[in-house]
PDB file of C-alpha atoms in Angstrom:
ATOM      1  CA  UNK A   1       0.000   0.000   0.000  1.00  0.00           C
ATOM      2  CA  UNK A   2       1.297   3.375  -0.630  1.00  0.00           C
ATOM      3  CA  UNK A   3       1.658   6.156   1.592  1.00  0.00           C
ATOM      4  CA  UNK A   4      -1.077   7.911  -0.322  1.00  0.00           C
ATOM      5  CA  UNK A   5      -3.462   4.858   0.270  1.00  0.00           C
ATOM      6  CA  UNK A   6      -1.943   4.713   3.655  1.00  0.00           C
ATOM      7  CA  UNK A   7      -3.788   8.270   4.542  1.00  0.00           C
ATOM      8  CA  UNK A   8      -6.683   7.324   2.856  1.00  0.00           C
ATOM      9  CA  UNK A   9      -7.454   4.667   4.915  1.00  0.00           C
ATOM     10  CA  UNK A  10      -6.735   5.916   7.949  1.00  0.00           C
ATOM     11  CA  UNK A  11      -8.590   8.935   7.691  1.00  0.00           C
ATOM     12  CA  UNK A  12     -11.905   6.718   6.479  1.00  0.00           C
ATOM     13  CA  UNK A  13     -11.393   4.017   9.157  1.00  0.00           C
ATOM     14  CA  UNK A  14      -9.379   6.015  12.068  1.00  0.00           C
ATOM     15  CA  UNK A  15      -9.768   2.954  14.027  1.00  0.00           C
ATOM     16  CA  UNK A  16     -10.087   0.130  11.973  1.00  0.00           C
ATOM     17  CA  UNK A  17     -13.922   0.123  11.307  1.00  0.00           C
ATOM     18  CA  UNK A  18     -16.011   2.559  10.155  1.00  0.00           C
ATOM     19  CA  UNK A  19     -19.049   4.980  10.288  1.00  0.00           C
ATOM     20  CA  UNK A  20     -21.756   4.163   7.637  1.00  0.00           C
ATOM     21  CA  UNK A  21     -22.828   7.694   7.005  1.00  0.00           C
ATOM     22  CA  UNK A  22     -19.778   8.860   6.469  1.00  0.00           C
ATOM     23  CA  UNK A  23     -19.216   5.799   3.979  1.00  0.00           C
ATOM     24  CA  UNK A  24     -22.819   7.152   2.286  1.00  0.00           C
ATOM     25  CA  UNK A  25     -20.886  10.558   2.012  1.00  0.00           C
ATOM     26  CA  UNK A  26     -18.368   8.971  -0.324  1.00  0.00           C
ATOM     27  CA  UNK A  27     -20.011   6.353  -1.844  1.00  0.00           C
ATOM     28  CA  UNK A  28     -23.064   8.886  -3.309  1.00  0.00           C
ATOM     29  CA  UNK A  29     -21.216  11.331  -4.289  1.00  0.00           C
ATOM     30  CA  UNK A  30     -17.792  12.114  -6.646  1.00  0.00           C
ATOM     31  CA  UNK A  31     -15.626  11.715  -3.965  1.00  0.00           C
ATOM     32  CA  UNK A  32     -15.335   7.882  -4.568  1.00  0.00           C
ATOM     33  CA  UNK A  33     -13.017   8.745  -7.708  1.00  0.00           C
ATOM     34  CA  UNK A  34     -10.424  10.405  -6.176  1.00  0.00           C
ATOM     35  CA  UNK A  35      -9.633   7.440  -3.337  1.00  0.00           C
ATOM     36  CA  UNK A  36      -7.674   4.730  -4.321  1.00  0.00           C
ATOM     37  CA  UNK A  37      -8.750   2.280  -1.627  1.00  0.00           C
ATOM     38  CA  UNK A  38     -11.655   1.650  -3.685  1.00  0.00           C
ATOM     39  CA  UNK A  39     -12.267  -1.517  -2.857  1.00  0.00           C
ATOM     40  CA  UNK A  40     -11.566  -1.179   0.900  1.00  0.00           C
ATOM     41  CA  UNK A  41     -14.537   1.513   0.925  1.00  0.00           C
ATOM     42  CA  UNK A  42     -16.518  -0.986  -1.024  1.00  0.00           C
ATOM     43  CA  UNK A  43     -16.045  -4.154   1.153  1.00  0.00           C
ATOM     44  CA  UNK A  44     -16.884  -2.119   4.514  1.00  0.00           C
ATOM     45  CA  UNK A  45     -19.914  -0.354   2.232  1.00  0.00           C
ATOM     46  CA  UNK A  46     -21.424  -3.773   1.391  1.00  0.00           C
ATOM     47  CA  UNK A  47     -20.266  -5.489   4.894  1.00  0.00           C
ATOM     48  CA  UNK A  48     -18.014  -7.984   3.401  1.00  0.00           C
ATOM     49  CA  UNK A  49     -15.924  -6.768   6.287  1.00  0.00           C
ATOM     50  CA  UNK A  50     -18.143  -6.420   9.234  1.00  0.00           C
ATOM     51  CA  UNK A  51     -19.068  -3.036  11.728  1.00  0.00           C
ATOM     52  CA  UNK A  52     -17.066  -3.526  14.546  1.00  0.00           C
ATOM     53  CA  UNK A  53     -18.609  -1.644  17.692  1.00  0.00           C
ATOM     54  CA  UNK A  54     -14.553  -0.787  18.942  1.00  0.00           C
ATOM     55  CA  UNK A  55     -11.309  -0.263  17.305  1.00  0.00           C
ATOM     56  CA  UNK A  56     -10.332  -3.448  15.447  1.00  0.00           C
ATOM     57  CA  UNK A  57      -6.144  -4.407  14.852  1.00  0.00           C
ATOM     58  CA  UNK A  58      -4.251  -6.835  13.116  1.00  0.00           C
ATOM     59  CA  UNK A  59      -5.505  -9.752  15.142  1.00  0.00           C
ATOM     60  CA  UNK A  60      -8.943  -9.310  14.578  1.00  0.00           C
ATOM     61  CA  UNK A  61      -8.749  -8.293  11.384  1.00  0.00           C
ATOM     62  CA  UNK A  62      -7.042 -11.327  10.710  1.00  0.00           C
ATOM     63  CA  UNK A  63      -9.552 -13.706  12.587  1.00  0.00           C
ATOM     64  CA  UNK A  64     -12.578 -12.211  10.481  1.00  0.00           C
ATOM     65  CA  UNK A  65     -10.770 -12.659   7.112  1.00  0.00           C
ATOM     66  CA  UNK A  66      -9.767 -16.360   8.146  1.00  0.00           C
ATOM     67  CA  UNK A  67     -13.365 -17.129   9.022  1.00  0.00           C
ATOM     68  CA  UNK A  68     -14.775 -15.468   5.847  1.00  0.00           C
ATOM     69  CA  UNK A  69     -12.164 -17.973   3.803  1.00  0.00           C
ATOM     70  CA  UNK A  70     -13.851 -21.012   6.040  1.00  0.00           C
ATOM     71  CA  UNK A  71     -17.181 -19.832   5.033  1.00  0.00           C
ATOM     72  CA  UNK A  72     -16.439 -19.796   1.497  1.00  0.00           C
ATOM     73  CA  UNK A  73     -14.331 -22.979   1.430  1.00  0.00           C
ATOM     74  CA  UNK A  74     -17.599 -24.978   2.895  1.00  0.00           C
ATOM     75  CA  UNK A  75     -20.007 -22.601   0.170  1.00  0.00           C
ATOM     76  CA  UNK A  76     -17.500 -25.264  -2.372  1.00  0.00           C
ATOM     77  CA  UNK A  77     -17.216 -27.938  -0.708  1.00  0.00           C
ATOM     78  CA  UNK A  78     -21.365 -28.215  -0.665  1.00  0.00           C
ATOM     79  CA  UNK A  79     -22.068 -27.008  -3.754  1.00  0.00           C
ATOM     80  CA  UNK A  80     -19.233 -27.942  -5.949  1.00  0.00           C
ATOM     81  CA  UNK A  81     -19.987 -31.777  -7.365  1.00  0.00           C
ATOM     82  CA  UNK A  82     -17.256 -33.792  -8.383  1.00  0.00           C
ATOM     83  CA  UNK A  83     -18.373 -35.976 -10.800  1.00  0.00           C
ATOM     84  CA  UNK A  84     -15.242 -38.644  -9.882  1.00  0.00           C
ATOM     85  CA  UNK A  85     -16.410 -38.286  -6.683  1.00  0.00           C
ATOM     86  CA  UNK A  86     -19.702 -39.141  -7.476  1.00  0.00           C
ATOM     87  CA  UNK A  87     -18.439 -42.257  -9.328  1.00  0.00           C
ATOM     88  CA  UNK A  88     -15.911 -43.774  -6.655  1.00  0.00           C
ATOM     89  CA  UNK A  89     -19.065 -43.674  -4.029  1.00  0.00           C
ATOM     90  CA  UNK A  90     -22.276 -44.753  -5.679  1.00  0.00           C
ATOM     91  CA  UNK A  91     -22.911 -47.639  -8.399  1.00  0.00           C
ATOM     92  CA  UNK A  92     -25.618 -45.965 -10.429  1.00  0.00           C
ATOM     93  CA  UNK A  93     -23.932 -43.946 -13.294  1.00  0.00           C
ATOM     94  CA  UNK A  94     -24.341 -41.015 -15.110  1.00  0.00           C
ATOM     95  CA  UNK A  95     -27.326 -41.893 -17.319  1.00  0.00           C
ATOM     96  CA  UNK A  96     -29.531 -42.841 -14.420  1.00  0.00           C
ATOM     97  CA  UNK A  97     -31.842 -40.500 -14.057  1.00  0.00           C
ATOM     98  CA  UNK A  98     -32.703 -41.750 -10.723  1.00  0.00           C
ATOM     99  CA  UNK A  99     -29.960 -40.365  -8.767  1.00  0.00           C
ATOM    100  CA  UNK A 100     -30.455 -37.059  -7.705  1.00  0.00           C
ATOM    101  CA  UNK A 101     -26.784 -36.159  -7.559  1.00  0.00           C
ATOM    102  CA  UNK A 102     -26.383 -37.138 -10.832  1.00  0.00           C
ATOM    103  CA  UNK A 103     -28.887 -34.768 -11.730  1.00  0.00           C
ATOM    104  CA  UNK A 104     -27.697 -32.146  -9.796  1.00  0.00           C
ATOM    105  CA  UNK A 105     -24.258 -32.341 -11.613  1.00  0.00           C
ATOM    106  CA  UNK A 106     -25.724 -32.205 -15.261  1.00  0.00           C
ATOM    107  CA  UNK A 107     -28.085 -29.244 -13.688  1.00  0.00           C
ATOM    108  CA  UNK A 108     -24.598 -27.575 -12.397  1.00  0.00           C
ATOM    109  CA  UNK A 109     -22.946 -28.209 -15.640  1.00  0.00           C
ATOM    110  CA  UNK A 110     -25.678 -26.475 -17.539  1.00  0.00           C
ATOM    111  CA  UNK A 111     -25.882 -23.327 -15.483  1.00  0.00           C
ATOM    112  CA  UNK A 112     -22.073 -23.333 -15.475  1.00  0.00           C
ATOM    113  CA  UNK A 113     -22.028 -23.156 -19.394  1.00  0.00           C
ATOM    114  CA  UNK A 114     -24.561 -20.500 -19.514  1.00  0.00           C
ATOM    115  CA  UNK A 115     -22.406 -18.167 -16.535  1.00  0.00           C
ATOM    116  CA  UNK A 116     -18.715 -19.007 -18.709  1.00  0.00           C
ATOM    117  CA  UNK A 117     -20.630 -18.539 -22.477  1.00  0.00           C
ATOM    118  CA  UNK A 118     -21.244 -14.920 -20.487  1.00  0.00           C
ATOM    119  CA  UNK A 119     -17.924 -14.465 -18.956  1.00  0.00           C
ATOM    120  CA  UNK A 120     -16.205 -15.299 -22.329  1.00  0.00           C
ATOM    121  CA  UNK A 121     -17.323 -11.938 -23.698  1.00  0.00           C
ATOM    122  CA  UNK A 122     -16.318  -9.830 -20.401  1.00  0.00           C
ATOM    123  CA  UNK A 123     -14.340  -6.496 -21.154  1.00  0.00           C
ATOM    124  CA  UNK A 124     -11.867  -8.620 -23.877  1.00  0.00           C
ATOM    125  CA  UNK A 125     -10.127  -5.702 -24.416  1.00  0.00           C
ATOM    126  CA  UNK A 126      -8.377  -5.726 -20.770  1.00  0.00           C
ATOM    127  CA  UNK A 127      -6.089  -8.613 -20.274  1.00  0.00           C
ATOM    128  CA  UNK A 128      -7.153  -9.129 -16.694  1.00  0.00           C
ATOM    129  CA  UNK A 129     -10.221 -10.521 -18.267  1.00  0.00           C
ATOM    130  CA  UNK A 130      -8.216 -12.802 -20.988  1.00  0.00           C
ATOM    131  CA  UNK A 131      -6.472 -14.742 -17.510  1.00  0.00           C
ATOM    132  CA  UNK A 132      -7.938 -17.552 -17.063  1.00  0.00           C
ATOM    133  CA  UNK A 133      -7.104 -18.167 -13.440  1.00  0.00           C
ATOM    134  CA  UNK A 134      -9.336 -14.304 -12.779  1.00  0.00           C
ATOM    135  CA  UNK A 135     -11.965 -16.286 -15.002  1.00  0.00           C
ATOM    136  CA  UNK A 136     -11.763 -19.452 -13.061  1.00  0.00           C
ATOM    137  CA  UNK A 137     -12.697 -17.546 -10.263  1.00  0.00           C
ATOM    138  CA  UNK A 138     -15.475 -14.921 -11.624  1.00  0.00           C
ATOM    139  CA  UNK A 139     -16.792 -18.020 -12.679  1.00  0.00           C
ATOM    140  CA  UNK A 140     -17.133 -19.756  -9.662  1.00  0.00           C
ATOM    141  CA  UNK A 141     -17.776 -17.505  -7.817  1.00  0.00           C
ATOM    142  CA  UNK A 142     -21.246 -16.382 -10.024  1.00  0.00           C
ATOM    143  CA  UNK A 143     -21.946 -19.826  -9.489  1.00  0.00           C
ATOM    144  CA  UNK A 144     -21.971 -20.359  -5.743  1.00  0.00           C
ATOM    145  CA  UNK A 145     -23.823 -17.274  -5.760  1.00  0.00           C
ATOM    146  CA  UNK A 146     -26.800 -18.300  -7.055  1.00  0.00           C
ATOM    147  CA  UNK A 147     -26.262 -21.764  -6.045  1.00  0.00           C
ATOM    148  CA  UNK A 148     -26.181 -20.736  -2.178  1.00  0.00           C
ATOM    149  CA  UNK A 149     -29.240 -18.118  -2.809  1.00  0.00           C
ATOM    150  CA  UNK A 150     -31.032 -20.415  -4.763  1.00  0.00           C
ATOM    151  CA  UNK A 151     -31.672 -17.912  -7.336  1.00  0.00           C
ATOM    152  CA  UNK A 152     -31.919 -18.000 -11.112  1.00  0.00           C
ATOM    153  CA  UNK A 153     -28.417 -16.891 -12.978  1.00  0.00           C
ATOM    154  CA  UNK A 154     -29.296 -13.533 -15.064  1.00  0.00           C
ATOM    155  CA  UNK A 155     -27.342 -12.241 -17.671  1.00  0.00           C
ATOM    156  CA  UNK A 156     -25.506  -9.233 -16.576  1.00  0.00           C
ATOM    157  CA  UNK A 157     -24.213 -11.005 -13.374  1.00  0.00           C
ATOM    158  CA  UNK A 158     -21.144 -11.745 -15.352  1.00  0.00           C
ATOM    159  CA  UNK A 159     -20.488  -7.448 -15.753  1.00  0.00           C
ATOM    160  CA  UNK A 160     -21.400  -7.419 -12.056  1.00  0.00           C
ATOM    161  CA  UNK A 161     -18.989  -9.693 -10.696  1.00  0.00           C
ATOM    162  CA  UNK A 162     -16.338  -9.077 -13.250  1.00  0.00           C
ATOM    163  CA  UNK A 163     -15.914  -5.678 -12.330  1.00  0.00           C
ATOM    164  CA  UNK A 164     -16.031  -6.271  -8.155  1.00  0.00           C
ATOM    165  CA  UNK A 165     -13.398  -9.216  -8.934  1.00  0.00           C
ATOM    166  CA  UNK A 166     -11.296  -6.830 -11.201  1.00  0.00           C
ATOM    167  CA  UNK A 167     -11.376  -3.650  -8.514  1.00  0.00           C
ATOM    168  CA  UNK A 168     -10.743  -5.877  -5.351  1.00  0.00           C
ATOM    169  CA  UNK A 169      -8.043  -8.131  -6.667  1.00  0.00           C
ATOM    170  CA  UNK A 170      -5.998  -5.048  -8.296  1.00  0.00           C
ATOM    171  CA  UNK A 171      -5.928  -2.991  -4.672  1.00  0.00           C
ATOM    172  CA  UNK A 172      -4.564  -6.215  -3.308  1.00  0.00           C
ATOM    173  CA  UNK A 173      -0.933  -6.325  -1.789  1.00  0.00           C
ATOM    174  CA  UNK A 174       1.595  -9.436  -4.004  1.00  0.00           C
ATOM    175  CA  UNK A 175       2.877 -10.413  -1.225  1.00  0.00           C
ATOM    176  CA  UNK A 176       1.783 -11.015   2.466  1.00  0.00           C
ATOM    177  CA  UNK A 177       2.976  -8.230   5.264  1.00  0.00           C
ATOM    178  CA  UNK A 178       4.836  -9.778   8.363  1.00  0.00           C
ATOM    179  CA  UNK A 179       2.312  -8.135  10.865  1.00  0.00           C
ATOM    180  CA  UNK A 180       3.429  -8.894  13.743  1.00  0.00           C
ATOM    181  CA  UNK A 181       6.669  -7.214  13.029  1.00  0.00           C
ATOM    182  CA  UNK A 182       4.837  -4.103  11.689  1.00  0.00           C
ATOM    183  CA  UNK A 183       4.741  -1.280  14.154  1.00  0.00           C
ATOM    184  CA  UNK A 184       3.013   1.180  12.049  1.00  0.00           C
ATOM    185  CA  UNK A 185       0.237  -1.279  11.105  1.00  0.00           C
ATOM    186  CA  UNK A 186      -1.892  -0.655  13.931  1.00  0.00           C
ATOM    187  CA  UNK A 187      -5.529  -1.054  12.372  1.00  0.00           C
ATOM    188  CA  UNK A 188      -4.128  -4.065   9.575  1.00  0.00           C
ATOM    189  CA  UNK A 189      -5.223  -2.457   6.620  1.00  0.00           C
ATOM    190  CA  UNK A 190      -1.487  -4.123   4.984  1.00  0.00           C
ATOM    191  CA  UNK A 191      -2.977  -7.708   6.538  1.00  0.00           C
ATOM    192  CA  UNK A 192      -6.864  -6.465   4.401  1.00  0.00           C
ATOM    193  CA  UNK A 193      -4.815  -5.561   1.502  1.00  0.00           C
ATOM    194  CA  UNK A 194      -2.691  -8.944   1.233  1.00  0.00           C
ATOM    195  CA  UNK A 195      -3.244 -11.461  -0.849  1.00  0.00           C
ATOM    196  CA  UNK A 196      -2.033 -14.623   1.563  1.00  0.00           C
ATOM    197  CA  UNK A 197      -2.919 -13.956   4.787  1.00  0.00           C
TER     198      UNK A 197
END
């Protein structure tokens, strides 16, 4: 993080949280485009990152974004079939149409075509958008959306997510801060900036 973002930061979230209204002040209004924690502003804005009633450090910080991970990690492990999974535990195959995990894969598979025959066409002109680990992920993560709201995928979700992915993953640190050995890090916005923590 630069110095510049440094400021930024700590004048928005003096002590490691924030005030909504003054969030509303920035979020409404020009200001938004002349901060370049964008994304930090966003993910307290939309409570990615939680209020916290008292000033919140490094440890915290750190527990929140660990649980968050968790959360999301079980999010794939239940609604993420493997279809060799699938195979190794039960003897009905694929063409049963019996089995309801069976069905639930070829259901998956269908909505995942639709989400990626969407993403394929996201903002080609920006190379960020031609990776196909950052479309791996948009992907998925479209995909547990609606899978976890139970919600029908519509087109534009694709834009949506694209451009939340694109915004939080550029603001991120490349490599991960030794907090504990940073004195000046007192609220951890280098630990919410990093991409390993």
């Amino acid at each position: 993080m630069s110095c510049k973002q440094e400021k930024q930061f700590r004048s928005i979230f003096p002590n490691g949280t924030f005030f909504k209204p003054a969030l509303d002040e920035i979020i409404f209004s020009e200001k938004i485009e002349t901060f370049k924690i964008k994304s930090a502003i966003w993910k307290f804005y939309l409570t990615i990152f939680p209020r916290i009633s008292s000033s919140a450090g490094v440890p915290e910080w750190s527990n929140i974004i660990k649980q968050n991970r968790l959360l999301y990690h079980k999010i794939q492990k239940r609604f993420i079939i493997n279809s060799i999974e699938i195979k190794d535990h039960e003897l009905i195959g694929p063409l049963s149409q019996e089995d309801a995990k069976w069905n639930q894969y070829f259901e998956d598979e269908k909505q995942m075509n639709q989400i990626i025959t969407d993403t394929n066409r996201l903002y080609q002109e920006l190379d960020f958008f031609r990776d196909q680990e950052n479309m791996k992920h948009i992907n998925e993560i479209i995909f547990l959306h609606i899978r976890r709201f139970n919600i029908q995928y519509k087109q534009g979700y694709h834009e949506l997510c694209g451009i939340i992915y694109y915004l939080f993953k550029n603001e991120m640190k490349s490599t991960c801060i030794d907090y504990q050995s940073d004195i000046n890090d007192n609220f951890g916005y280098n630990f919410l900036f990093s991409k390993n923590p």
